[in-house]
Structure formats: structure tokens, C-alpha cells
Coordinates of C-alpha atoms and ligand atoms in Angstrom, one line a residue:
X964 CA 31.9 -35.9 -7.4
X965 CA 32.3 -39.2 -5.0
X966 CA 30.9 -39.6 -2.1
X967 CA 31.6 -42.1 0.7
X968 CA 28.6 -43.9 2.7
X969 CA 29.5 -45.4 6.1
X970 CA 27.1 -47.8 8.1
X971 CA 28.1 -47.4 11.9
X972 CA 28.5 -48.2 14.3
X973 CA 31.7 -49.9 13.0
X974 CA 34.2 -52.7 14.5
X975 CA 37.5 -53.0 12.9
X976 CA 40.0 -55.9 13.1
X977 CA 43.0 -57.5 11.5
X978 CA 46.1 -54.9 10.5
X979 CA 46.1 -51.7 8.3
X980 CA 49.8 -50.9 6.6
X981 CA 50.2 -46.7 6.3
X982 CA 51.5 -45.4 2.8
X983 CA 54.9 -42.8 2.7
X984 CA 54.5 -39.8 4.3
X985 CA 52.7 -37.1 1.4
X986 CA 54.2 -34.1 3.5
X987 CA 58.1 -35.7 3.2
X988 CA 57.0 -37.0 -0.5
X989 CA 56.2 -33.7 -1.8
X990 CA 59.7 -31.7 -0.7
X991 CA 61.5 -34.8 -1.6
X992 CA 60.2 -34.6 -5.3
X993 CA 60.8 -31.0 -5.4
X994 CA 64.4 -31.3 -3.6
X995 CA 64.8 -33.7 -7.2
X996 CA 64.8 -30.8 -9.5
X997 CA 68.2 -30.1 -8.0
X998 CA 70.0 -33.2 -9.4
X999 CA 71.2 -33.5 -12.8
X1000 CA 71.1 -37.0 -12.4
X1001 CA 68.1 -39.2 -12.4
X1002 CA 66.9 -40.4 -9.2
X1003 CA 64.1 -42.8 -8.0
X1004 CA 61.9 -42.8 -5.2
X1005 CA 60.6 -46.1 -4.3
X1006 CA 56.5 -46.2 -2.3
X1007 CA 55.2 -42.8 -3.0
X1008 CA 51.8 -42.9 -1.8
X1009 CA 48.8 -42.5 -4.8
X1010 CA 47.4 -39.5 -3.9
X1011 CA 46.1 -36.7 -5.8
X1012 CA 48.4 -34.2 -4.5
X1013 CA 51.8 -36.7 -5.2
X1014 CA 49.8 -36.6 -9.4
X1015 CA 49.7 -32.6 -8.7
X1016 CA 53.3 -32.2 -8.1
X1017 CA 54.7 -35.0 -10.7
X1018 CA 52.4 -32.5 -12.9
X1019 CA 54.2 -29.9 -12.3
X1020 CA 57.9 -31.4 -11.8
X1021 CA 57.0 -32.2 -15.8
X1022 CA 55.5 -28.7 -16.8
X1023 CA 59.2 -27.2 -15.6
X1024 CA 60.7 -30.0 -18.4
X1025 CA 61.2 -33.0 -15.7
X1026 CA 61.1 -36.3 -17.7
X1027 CA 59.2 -38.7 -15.1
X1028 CA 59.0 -42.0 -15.5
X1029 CA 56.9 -44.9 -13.1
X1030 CA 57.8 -48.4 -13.3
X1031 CA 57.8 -51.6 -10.3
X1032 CA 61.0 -49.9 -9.5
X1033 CA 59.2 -46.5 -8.8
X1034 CA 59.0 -42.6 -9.8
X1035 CA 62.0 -41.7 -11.0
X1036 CA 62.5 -38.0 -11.8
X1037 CA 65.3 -36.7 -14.4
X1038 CA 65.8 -32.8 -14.0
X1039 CA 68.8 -32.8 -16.6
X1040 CA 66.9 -30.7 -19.0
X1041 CA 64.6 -28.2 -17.1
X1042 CA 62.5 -26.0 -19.5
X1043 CA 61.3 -23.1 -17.4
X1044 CA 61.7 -21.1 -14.5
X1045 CA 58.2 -20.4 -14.1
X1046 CA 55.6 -22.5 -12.0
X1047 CA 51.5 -21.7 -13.3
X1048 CA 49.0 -19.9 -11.0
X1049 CA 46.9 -23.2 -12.4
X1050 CA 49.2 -25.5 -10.4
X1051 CA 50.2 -23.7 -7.3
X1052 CA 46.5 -22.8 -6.6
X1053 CA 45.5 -25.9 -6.0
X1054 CA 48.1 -26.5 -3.7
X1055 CA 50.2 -24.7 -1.7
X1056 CA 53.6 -27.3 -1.6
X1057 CA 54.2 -26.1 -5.2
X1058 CA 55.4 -23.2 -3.6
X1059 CA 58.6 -25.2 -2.9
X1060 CA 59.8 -24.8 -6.0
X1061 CA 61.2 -21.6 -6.0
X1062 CA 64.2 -22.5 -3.8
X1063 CA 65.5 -25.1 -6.2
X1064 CA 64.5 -22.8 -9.3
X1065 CA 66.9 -20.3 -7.8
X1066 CA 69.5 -22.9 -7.5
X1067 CA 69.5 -24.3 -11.1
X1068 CA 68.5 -20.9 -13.3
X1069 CA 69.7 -18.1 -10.9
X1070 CA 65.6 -16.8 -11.1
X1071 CA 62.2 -18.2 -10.6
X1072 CA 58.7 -17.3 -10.8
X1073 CA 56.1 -18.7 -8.8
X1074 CA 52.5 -18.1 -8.5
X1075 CA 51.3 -16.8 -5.0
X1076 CA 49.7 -19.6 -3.4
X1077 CA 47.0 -18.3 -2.4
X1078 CA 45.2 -18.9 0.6
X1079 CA 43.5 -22.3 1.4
X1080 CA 40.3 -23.1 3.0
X1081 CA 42.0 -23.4 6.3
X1082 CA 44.0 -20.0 6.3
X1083 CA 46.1 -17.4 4.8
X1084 CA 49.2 -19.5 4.5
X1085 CA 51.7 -16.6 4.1
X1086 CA 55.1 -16.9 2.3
X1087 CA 56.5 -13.7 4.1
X1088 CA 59.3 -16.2 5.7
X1089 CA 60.2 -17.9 2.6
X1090 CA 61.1 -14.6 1.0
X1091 CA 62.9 -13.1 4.0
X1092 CA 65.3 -15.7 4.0
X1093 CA 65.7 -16.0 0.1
X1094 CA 66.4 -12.4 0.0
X1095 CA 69.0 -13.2 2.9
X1096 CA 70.7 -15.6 0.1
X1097 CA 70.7 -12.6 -1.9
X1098 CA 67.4 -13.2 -4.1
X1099 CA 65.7 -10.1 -5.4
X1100 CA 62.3 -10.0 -5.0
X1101 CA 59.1 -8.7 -6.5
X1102 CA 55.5 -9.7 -6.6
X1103 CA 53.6 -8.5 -9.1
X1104 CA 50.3 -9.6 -10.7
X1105 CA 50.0 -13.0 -8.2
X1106 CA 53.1 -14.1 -8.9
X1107 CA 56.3 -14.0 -6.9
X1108 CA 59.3 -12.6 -9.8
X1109 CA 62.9 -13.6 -7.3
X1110 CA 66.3 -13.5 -9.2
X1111 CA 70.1 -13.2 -8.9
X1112 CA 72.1 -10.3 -10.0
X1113 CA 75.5 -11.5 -8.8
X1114 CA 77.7 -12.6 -11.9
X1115 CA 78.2 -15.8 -11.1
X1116 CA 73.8 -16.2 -10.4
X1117 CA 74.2 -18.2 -7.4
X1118 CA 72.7 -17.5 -3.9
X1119 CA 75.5 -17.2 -0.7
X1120 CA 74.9 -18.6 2.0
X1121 CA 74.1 -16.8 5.7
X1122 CA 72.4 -17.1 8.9
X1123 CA 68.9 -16.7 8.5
X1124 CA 66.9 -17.2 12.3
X1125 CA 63.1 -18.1 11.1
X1126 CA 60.6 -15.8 12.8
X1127 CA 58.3 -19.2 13.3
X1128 CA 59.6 -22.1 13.0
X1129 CA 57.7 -23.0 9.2
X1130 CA 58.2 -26.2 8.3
X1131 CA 57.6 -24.9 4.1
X1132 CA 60.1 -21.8 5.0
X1133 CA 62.3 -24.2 6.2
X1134 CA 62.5 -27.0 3.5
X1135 CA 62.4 -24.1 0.3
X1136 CA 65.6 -22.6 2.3
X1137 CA 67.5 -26.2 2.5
X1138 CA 67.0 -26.4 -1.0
X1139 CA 68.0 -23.0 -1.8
X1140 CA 71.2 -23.2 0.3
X1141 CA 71.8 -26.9 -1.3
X1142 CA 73.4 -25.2 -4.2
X1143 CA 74.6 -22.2 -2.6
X1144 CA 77.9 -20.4 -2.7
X1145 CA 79.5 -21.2 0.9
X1146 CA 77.4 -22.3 4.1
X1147 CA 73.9 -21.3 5.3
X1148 CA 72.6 -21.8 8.7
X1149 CA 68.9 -21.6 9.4
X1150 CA 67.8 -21.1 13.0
X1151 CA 64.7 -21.5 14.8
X1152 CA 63.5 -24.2 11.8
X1153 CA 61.0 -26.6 12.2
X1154 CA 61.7 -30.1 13.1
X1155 CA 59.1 -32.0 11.7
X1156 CA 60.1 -35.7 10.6
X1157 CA 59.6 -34.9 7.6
X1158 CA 62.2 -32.0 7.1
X1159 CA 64.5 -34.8 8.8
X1160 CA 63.6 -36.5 5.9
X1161 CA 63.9 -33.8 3.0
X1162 CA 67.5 -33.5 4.6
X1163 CA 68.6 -37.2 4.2
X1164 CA 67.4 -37.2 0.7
X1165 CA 69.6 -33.8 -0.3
X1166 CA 72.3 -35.8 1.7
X1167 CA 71.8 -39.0 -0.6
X1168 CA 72.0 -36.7 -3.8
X1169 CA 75.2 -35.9 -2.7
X1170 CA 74.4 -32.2 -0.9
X1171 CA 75.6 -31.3 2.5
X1172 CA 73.3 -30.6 5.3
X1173 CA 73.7 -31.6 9.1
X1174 CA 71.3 -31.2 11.7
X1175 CA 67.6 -31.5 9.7
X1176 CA 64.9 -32.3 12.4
X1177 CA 66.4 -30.2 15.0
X1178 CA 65.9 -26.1 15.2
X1179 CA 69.5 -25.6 13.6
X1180 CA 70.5 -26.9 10.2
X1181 CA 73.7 -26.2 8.7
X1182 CA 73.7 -26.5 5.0
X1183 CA 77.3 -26.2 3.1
X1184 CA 76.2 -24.8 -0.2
X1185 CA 78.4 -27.7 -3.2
X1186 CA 78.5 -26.8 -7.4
X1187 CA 76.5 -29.8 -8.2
X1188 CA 74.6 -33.0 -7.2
X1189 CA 75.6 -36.0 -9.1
X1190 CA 74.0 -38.9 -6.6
X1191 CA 77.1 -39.7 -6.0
X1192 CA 77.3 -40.0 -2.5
X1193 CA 75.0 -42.9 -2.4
X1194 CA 75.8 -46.6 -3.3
X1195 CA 71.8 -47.2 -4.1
X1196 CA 69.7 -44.9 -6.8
X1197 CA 66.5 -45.7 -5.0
X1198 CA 65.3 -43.6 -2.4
X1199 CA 62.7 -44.6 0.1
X1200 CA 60.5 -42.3 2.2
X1201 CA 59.3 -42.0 5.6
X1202 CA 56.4 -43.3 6.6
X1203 CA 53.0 -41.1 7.1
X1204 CA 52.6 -40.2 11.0
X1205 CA 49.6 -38.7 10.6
X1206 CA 47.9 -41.3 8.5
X1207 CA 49.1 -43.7 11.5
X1208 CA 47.6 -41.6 14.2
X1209 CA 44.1 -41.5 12.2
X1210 CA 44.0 -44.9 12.2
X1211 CA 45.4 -45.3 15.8
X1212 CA 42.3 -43.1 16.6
X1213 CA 39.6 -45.3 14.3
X1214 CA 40.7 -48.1 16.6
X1215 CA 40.3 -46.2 19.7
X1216 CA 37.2 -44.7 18.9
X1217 CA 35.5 -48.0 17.9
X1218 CA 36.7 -49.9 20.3
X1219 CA 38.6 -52.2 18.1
X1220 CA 41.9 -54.7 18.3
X1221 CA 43.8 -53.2 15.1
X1222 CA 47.5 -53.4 14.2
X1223 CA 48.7 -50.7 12.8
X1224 CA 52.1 -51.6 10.5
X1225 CA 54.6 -48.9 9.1
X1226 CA 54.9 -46.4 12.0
X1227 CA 58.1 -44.8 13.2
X1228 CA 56.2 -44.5 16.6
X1229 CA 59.0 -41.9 17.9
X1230 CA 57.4 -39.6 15.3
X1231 CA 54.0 -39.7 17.4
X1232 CA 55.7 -39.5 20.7
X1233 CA 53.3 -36.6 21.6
X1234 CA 50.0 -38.0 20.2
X1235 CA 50.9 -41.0 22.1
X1236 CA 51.1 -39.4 25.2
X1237 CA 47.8 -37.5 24.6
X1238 CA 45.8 -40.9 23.5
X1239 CA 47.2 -42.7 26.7
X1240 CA 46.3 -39.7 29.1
X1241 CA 42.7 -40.2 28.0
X1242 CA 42.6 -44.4 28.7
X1243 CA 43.9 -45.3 24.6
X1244 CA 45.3 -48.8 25.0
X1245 CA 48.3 -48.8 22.9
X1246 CA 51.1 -51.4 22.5
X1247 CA 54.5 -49.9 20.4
X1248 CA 56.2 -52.6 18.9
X1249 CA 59.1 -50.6 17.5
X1250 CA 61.7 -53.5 16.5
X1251 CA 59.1 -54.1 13.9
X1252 CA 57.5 -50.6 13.0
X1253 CA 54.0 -50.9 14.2
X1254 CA 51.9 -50.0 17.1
X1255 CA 49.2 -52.5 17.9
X1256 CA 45.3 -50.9 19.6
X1257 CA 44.0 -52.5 21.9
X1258 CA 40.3 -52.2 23.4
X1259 CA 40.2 -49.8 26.3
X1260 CA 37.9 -49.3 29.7
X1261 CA 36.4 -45.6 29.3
X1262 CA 38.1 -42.8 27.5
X1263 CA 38.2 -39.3 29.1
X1264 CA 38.7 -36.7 28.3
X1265 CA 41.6 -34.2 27.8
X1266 CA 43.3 -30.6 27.4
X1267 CA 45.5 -30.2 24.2
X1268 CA 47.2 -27.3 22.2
X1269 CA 48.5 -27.6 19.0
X1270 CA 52.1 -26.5 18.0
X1271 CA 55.3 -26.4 16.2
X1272 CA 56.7 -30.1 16.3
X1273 CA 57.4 -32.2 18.4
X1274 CA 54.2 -30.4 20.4
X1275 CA 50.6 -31.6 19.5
X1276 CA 50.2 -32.0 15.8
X1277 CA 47.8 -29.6 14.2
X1278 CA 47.2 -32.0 11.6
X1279 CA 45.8 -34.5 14.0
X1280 CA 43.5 -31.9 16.0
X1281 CA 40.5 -33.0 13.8
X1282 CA 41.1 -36.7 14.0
X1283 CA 41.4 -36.0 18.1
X1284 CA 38.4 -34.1 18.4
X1285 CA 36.7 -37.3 17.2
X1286 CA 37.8 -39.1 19.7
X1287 CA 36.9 -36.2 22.7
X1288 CA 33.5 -36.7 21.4
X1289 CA 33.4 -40.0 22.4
X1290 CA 35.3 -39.9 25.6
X1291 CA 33.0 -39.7 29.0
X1292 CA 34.2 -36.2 30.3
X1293 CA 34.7 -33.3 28.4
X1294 CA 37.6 -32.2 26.4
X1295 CA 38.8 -28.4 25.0
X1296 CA 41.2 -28.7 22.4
X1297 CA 43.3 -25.6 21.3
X1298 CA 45.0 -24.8 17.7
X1299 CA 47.6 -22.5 17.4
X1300 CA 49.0 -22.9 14.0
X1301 CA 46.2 -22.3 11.9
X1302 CA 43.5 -19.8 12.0
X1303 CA 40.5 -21.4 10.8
X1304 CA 41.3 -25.1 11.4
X1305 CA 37.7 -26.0 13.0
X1306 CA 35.5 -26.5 9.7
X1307 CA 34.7 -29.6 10.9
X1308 CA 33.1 -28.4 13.7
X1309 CA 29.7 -27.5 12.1
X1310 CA 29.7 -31.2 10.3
X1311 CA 30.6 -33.1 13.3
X1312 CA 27.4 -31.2 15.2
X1313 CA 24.9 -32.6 12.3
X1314 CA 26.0 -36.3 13.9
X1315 CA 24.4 -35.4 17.4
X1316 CA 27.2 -33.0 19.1
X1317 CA 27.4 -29.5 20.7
X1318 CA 31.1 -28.6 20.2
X1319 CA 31.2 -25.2 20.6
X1320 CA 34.0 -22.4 19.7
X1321 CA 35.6 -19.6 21.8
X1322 CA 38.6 -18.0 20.0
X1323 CA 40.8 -20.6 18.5
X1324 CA 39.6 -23.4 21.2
X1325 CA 36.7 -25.9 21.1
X1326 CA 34.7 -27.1 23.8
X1327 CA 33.7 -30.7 23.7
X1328 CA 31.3 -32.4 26.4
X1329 CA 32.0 -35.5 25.2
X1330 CA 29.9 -38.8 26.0
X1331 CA 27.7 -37.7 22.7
X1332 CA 25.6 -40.6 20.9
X1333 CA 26.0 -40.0 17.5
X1334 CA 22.9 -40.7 14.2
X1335 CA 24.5 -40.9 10.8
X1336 CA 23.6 -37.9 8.4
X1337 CA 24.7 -36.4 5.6
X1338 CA 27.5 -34.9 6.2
X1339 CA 30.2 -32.4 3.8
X1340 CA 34.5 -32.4 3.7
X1341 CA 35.9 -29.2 3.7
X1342 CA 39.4 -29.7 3.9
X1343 CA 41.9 -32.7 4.1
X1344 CA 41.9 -33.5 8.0
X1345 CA 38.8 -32.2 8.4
X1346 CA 37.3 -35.0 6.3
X1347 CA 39.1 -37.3 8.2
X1348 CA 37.8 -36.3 10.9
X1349 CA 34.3 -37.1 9.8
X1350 CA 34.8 -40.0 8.1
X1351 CA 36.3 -41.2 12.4
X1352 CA 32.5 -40.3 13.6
X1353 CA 30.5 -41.7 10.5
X1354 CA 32.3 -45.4 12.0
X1355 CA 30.8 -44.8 15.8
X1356 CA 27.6 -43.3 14.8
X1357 CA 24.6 -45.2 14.4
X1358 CA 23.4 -45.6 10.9
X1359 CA 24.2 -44.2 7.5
X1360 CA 26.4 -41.2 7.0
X1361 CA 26.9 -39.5 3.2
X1362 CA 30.2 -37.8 3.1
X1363 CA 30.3 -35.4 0.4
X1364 CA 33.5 -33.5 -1.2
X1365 CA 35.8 -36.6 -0.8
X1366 CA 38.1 -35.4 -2.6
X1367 CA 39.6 -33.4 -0.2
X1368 CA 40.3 -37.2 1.2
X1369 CA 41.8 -38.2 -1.7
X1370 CA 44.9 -35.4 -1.7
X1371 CA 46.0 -37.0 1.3
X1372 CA 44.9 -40.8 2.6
X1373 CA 45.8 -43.3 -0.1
X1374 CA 42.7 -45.6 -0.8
X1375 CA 41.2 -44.8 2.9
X1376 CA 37.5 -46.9 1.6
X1377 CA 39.6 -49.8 0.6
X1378 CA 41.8 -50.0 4.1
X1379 CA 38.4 -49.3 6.2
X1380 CA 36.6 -51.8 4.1
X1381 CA 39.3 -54.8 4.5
X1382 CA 39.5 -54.0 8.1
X1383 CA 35.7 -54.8 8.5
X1384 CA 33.8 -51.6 8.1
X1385 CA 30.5 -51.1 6.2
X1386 CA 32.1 -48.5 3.3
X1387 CA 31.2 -47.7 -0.1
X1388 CA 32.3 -45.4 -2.5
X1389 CA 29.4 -43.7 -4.9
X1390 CA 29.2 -41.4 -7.2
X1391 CA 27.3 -38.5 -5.9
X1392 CA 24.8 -36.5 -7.8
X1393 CA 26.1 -33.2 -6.7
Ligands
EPZ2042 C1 53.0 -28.0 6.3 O1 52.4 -26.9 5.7 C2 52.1 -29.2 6.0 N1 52.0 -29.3 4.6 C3 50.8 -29.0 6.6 O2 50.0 -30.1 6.4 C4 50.9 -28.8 8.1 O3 49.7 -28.5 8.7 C5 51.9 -27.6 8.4 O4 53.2 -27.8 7.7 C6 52.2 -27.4 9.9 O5 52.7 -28.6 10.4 C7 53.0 -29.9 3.9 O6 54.1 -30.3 4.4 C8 52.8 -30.1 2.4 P1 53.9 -23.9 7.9 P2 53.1 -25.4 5.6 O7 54.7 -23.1 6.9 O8 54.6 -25.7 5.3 C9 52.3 -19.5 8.9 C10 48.2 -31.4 5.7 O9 47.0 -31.5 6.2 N2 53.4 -19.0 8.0 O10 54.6 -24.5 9.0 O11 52.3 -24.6 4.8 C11 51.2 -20.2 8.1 O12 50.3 -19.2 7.7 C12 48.8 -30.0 5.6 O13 48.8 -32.4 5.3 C13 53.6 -17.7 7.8 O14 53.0 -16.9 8.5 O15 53.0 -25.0 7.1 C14 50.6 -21.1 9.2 O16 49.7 -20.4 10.0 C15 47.9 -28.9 6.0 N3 54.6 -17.3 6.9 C16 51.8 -21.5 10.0 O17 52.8 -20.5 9.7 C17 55.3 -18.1 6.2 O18 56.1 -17.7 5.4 C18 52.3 -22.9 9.7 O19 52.8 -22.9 8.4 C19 55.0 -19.5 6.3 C20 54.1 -20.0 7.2

């Protein structure tokens, strides 16, 4: 397994461009199994979980093919209706599938995710609202069995008000209603950017939805999706928010001038907020998608929650914990969506901290000097969040496990190392 060594304390300079989003990529390339046409998808980012899912998209009988142009998916000739435990275990956005499985065969089966390392993950809202399209459901030996018994095997449509506002629940239920007999409106949905974006690509396939990104979207259910609807066969998506905002936070942590190109700043209105409470000097050049870091007097430090968005992103609690460590007064930062979100907590304390844990908040003094050490990834932001303090600490970190990194920043060693910082990738002997 890799590792990642990281001489601090770190300065970094010049201008670091973020990759598409992986949370809008991996919808978007299941929301393609719906079309019997080919389609194309322009920029997806490398990442091991993109590989994962263009794995399975070709285990259900997806031709894919990658040229300069991009990924393009055909989903013509679908094989099966069944998606491995081998697949979905290793991660949970597989899960996604069964909505458009339902659409196309009138049944799927799907492998129980499973849990992950940062909590149970249910699927109890997916399945309510399916079975409000009028799947039948069973689970039975770790796999979820959900068919159609109308004649004509299609789902209706309905009103189906989401318990929490799951931003998976939501995007397997646009899919679902995509092909659906009549209209479907789902309430209380999540309006994460990229569930805006999963909408405008089921819009450029020719579906029908209105309203994706805000807590109401109306989907009218059409027979087929031909691509029609768009002059262009190349889609291109959003940019990563949360890859931005880690790199936002490398600057601010290290005190550094970096320019930061790519970024649909309105998608980090909050996180914005929160870095320029605590002293973050941040310039948003929006005309030309990128936000631009600038050194700032002392950081302090702050009170967050996480939540649904547009609140505090829960994927960037671990990145902002970093920075509390660094600011002068102390922070306690709060997450709500998640129920074991602070395993970095332990490996941040081997670099010289005290965070402590009450509940589901952390307590962080702040003003810490950090020494490198060797130091262990335990889950995708949690790495992050390590790899932030290996660049202020003083001397050498080891980061083990990296490739939790590697499912979700696309060549994060290469973009640190071009911006100035002391980074090597090795192999490591564990
Ligand atoms: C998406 O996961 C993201 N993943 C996560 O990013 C992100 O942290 C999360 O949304 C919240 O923003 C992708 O988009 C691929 P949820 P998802 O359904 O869809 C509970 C990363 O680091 N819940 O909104 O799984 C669930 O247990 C990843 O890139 C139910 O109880 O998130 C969790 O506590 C990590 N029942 C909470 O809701 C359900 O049926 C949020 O889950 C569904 C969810």
C-alpha cells in the first residue's frame, strides 16, 4: 500500500485547478443507464471511485468507452438487473442503481451497502419512497430484491416528503420517477449542488425534472430518453466544492498566496462565511470561477455545526478542524449528519494536539505546534484532513492507507507538489 511523506512546515504558491465534482460524477454516470442512447461526459475526475462505478456501469452490460472526447456510456443493451455485493461494498453510491434498474427492467437487485467506516448509512428512505412508486420490496440474504407487478412494469409517480432530506434518497428517486408513469414530486429533498446537477443532466437526456437544488423537485415521469433534447452529446460536470474548500483551507492554514481555479464559489457560500469569520483572507473572482487566498493576520477561532446543505458541509468538518488547530483561540466544531465522523481525531492528536470529544462535538484549543509523525487515513476526508496538518507541522509525517485519498482527490501529491510542497509518494511496507 502507498504511503505519502510530507516535510512541513509547507508554503504553497502559484494556482491549483479542482477536478469535476466525484459526488455529481457518480449519479450522473448512474442517471446514464437510463438512456438508450449513448452519451458522453467530458472531465470526469481519475479517481478510484469514478473506475468503481464505470466497473460496475459495465458488469450490468454498459459498453464504455474513453477517448480525448471523454467517457461515453451506451446503456442500449443492459445485461442484468442485479448489482454484486463485491461492488456495492466498497462503495455505497452503487446503491444508486436501483432506481434506474427499476426504470429500464421493471426489477432490480442490489446488494445492501453495508455500512462504512464513518456510519451506518441506511437505505430506509430510499425504499420508502420506491415503494411509494409502487416497487415491492424485500431484503433477503444482503441484498435488496424490489420489483413491479403492474402489467405494464413501470413505477407511478406520487408525492413522496423525505423524512431527512438524503441527498442518495433523493437522486435514486429522480431517477426512478425519470421514467415513471405520470409525475412524482419529492419533498423535503436535499439541495446539494450536486443533485442540481444530476437534474440538468436527466434534463439534457431529454427527461423532465424542474426544481433540482431546491427542497421540491417535480419530476414528469416520459416513455424514453433519446438525448434528444440537447443540441450537444457531451456533458460536462460541475466542479468539486469540496476539493476547492480543501485547498482553500491548505492556503489558509500555511499561510500561503494560492489561486484556486474551477470553483462555483456560490456552492461554498457557507464555508466562506465560516473561513472569513475566523480572519481567512479570501478574494472570489466569480466572472472567472476562482477564488484567490490570500495571507491573513491571526486566525481565531470558531463555532460550527454541520448540516443538510446549504448549512456547514459535513464533508469539510475534517479539513476545518485543521485549520481550528491552527487558529489562536479555541474552536468546537459540531457534526450532525454522520455518527462517527471524528476518526481523525485520534491521528491529528499524534501531531501535538488535544482535541477532545463530547457527544458528536469536538473541542479544539487551538494555537497547537504541531511535529510530524506517522500518522494513518481512515476514511476519505479524514485523510484529508491529515494530509492539511502534515503541511504546517514541523518535520516528516508518514501517512498511511492513502488510498482512502485516492477514491476522492484526483492526484492530490502531484497538485501539492507543483504548488511548492515537500511530497512524495512511496510505497509502504505495510
Ligand atoms: C452523500 O452521501 C455523499 N456521497 C457524501 O460524501 C456526503 O457526506 C453525504 O451525501 C452528505 O452530504 C455521495 O454523494 C457519493 P445521505 P449519502 O443519504 O447520499 C442518513 C464523501 O466524502 N440516511 O445524505 O450517503 C445516513 O445514514 C462522501 O464524498 C438514512 O438514515 O448521504 C446519514 O447519516 C461521504 N437513511 C445521513 O442520512 C437513508 O435512507 C446523510 O446521508 C439515507 C440516509
Amino acid at each position: 500500500m502507498d504511503k505519502l511523506i510530507i516535510v512541513g512546515p509547507a508554503k504553497l504558491s502559484g494556482s491549483v485547478r479542482v477536478s469535476s465534482s466525484k459526488n455529481a460524477s457518480l449519479p450522473i454516470l448512474v442517471a446514464s443507464l437510463l438512456s438508450t442512447r449513448p452519451v458522453t461526459l467530458k472531465n470526469l475526475p481519475r479517481l478510484r471511485d469514478i473506475e468503481t462505478m464505470l466497473k460496475l456501469l459495465r458488469n450490468l452490460g454498459a459498453v464504455v468507452t474513453q477517448d480525448e472526447r471523454g467517457t461515453t456510456i451506451d446503456s442500449a443493451n443492459l445485461s442484468t438487473f442485479s448489482a454484486t455485493y463485491e461492488l456495492v461494498k466498497t462503495m455505497r453510491a452503487s446503491f444508486l442503481v436501483l432506481g434506474p434498474l427499476l426504470s429500464r427492467f421493471g426489477e432490480g437487485k442490489v446488494s445492501l451497502p453495508g455500512g462504512c467506516a464513518i456510519g451506518v448509512r441506511a437505505i430506509d428512505i430510499h425504499l420508502d419512497g420506491l415503494a411509494k412508486m409502487g416497487a415491492k420490496i424485500e431484503l433477503n440474504a444482503g441484498h435488496v430484491q424490489a420489483k413491479i407487478d403492474s402489467d405494464d412494469r413501470r413505477l407511478h409517480g406520487g408525492e413522496i416528503h423525505l423524512s431527512f432530506p438524503s441527498v442518495g434518497a433523493t437522486e435514486n428517486l429522480m431517477m426512478a420517477a425519470t421514467l415513471a408513469k405520470g409525475t412524482t414530486i419529492i419533498k423535503n429533498a436535499a439541495r446539494e449542488p450536486e443533485v442540481e446537477d444530476l437534474g440538468n443532466f436527466i434534463n439534457f437526456l431529454g427527461g423532465k425534472v424542474k426544481g433540482a437544488g431546491e427542497s421540491e423537485v417535480i419530476i414528469e415521469g416520459v416513455d424514453y430518453l433519446d438525448c434528444a433534447s440537447s443540441g450537444q452529446r457531451e456533458y460536462e460536470v460541475i466542479p468539486d466544492r469540496i476539493e476547492a474548500a480543501t485547498y482553500i483551507i491548505a492556503a489558509a492554514m500555511t499561510g500561503s498566496t494560492l489561486e484556486v481555479v474551477n470553483v462555483i464559489s456560490r456552492h461554498l457560500d457557507t464555508v466562506i462565511a465560516v473561513l472569513r469569520d475566523m480572519g481567512v483572507n479570501l478574494e472570489l473572482d466569480e466572472e472567472n470561477n476562482l477564488v484567490r487566498v490570500l495571507p491573513s493576520n491571526e486566525l481565531k477561532g470558531m463555532h460550527v455545526d454541520t448540516a443538510p446543505y446549504p448549512g456547514f458541509p459535513t464533508d469539510v468538518q475534517a479539513q476545518l478542524m485543521a485549520l481550528a488547530m491552527v487558529a489562536k483561540t479555541p474552536s468546537v466544531i459540531t457534526e450532525h449528519i454522520f455518527e462517527n465522523r471524528f476518526m481523525h481525531v485520534p491521528e491529528l492528536n499524534r501531531l501535538g494536539t488535544n482535541i477532545f470529544l463530547r457527544g458528536n462535538s469536538a473541542f479544539i484549543s487551538g494555537n497547537y505546534k504541531l511535529k510530524g509523525a506517522p500518522i494513518m487515513c481512515t476514511d476519505l476526508r479524514a485523510s484529508a484532513a491529515l494530509v492539511l496538518a502534515a503541511l504546517v507541522a514541523e518535520g516528516r509525517s508518514d501517512i498511511s492507507r492513502i488510498y482512502h485519498l485516492d477514491r476522492g482527490y484526483e492526484g492530490l501529491d502531484s497538485k501539492l507538489k507543483s504548488l511548492g510542497v515537500n511530497i512524495e509518494r512511496a510505497k509502504n511496507g505495510l
